[in-house]
Short mmCIF file of C-alpha atoms in Angstrom, two decimals:
data_model
loop_
_atom_site.label_atom_id
_atom_site.label_comp_id
_atom_site.label_asym_id
_atom_site.label_seq_id
_atom_site.Cartn_x
_atom_site.Cartn_y
_atom_site.Cartn_z
CA MET A 1 -42.29 -48.94 37.88
CA PHE A 2 -41.80 -51.16 40.93
CA ILE A 3 -38.70 -53.19 41.69
CA GLY A 4 -38.70 -56.03 44.18
CA SER A 5 -35.87 -58.14 45.46
CA ALA A 6 -35.60 -61.11 47.76
CA GLU A 7 -32.74 -63.03 49.33
CA PHE A 8 -33.13 -66.64 50.41
CA ASP A 9 -30.61 -68.02 52.91
CA LEU A 10 -30.35 -71.76 52.35
CA LEU A 11 -28.79 -74.65 54.22
CA LEU A 12 -27.58 -77.26 51.75
CA PRO A 13 -27.44 -81.02 52.41
CA SER A 14 -24.39 -82.55 54.03
CA ASP A 15 -23.07 -83.92 50.72
CA ALA A 16 -22.54 -80.34 49.44
CA ARG A 17 -19.15 -80.07 51.14
CA SER A 18 -17.19 -79.17 48.02
CA LEU A 19 -17.59 -76.52 45.34
CA LYS A 20 -18.72 -79.19 42.89
CA GLY A 21 -21.26 -80.56 45.39
CA LYS A 22 -22.59 -77.09 46.15
CA ARG A 23 -22.90 -76.26 42.46
CA ALA A 24 -24.97 -79.44 41.96
CA TYR A 25 -27.64 -77.92 44.24
CA VAL A 26 -27.35 -74.24 43.32
CA ARG A 27 -27.57 -74.60 39.52
CA PRO A 28 -30.99 -76.37 39.46
CA ILE A 29 -32.37 -73.86 41.99
CA VAL A 30 -31.26 -70.91 39.86
CA ALA A 31 -32.67 -72.54 36.71
CA ALA A 32 -36.02 -73.23 38.39
CA LEU A 33 -36.35 -69.65 39.66
CA ARG A 34 -35.69 -68.24 36.19
CA LYS A 35 -39.03 -69.76 35.14
CA TYR A 36 -40.66 -66.98 37.19
CA GLU A 37 -39.04 -64.44 34.84
CA VAL A 38 -36.78 -62.95 37.52
CA ALA A 39 -33.11 -62.10 37.58
CA VAL A 40 -31.47 -64.64 39.88
CA ALA A 41 -27.96 -65.29 41.19
CA GLU A 42 -26.01 -66.73 44.08
CA VAL A 43 -25.28 -63.60 46.10
CA GLY A 44 -23.89 -64.74 49.45
CA HIS A 45 -22.05 -67.41 51.43
CA GLN A 46 -20.04 -68.18 48.32
CA GLU A 47 -17.07 -69.16 50.48
CA LEU A 48 -19.12 -71.69 52.49
CA HIS A 49 -19.86 -75.09 51.00
CA GLY A 50 -22.93 -75.95 53.09
CA ARG A 51 -24.74 -72.62 52.77
CA THR A 52 -25.80 -70.21 50.05
CA VAL A 53 -27.84 -67.08 49.56
CA ILE A 54 -29.89 -66.86 46.39
CA GLY A 55 -31.05 -63.41 45.30
CA VAL A 56 -33.92 -62.64 42.94
CA ALA A 57 -35.15 -59.36 41.45
CA ALA A 58 -38.34 -58.53 39.58
CA VAL A 59 -39.68 -55.42 37.82
CA ALA A 60 -43.35 -54.71 37.10
CA GLY A 61 -45.79 -51.87 36.58
CA ASP A 62 -47.57 -52.33 39.91
CA HIS A 63 -46.47 -53.42 43.36
CA GLY A 64 -49.07 -56.19 43.58
CA HIS A 65 -47.55 -58.03 40.65
CA VAL A 66 -44.04 -57.73 42.10
CA ARG A 67 -45.31 -59.15 45.41
CA GLU A 68 -46.98 -62.07 43.59
CA ILE A 69 -43.73 -62.89 41.81
CA LEU A 70 -41.69 -62.76 45.03
CA ASP A 71 -44.36 -64.81 46.85
CA ALA A 72 -44.14 -67.48 44.14
CA CYS A 73 -40.34 -67.55 44.36
CA GLU A 74 -40.41 -67.86 48.16
CA HIS A 75 -43.06 -70.59 48.01
CA HIS A 76 -40.90 -72.46 45.50
CA MET A 77 -37.82 -72.19 47.73
CA ALA A 78 -39.72 -73.33 50.83
CA GLY A 79 -41.06 -76.33 48.91
CA ARG A 80 -37.71 -77.68 47.78
CA PRO A 81 -37.09 -80.83 49.84
CA GLU A 82 -33.32 -80.96 49.30
CA VAL A 83 -32.59 -77.61 50.98
CA GLU A 84 -33.72 -75.86 54.14
CA LEU A 85 -34.89 -72.25 53.84
CA LEU A 86 -33.33 -70.56 56.89
CA SER A 87 -34.58 -67.04 56.20
CA SER A 88 -35.84 -64.71 53.50
CA ARG A 89 -35.63 -60.96 53.17
CA ARG A 90 -37.52 -58.71 50.77
CA ARG A 91 -37.31 -55.15 49.54
CA LEU A 92 -39.76 -53.24 47.36
CA PHE A 93 -38.97 -49.95 45.65
CA GLY A 94 -41.54 -47.79 43.92
CA PRO A 95 -41.79 -44.45 42.15
CA GLU A 96 -41.85 -42.53 45.41
CA ASP A 97 -38.42 -43.91 46.44
CA ASP A 98 -35.40 -41.88 45.43
#
C-alpha cells in the first residue's frame, strides 16, 4: 500500500478578504479535487483571508498510481485561473516506511 499527500499553497483573489469571500473560493476547489477520489481539506492559513493551503491524500496499491493522482491534482490546481498556486509539496509513503 502506498500513501501520497500533497499541499497546495494558494493566493486567493483580492475580493476574498472575509471568511465568506474565502469560503466562496475554497469550497469549489475542494469539491473539484474530490472528483479525483482523494481526501481533501483546507489545512493551513485558515486565519488569513487571502491565502489558503489545500491538502490532498491518496492511497493505492502502487506508487505510480499515487503519483498520477497527485500529478492530476496539481495540474488541476495550477490550471485554476481564479487562484495563484504559490507552491506545492508532496510526500509518498510505501511499505518500506515505518
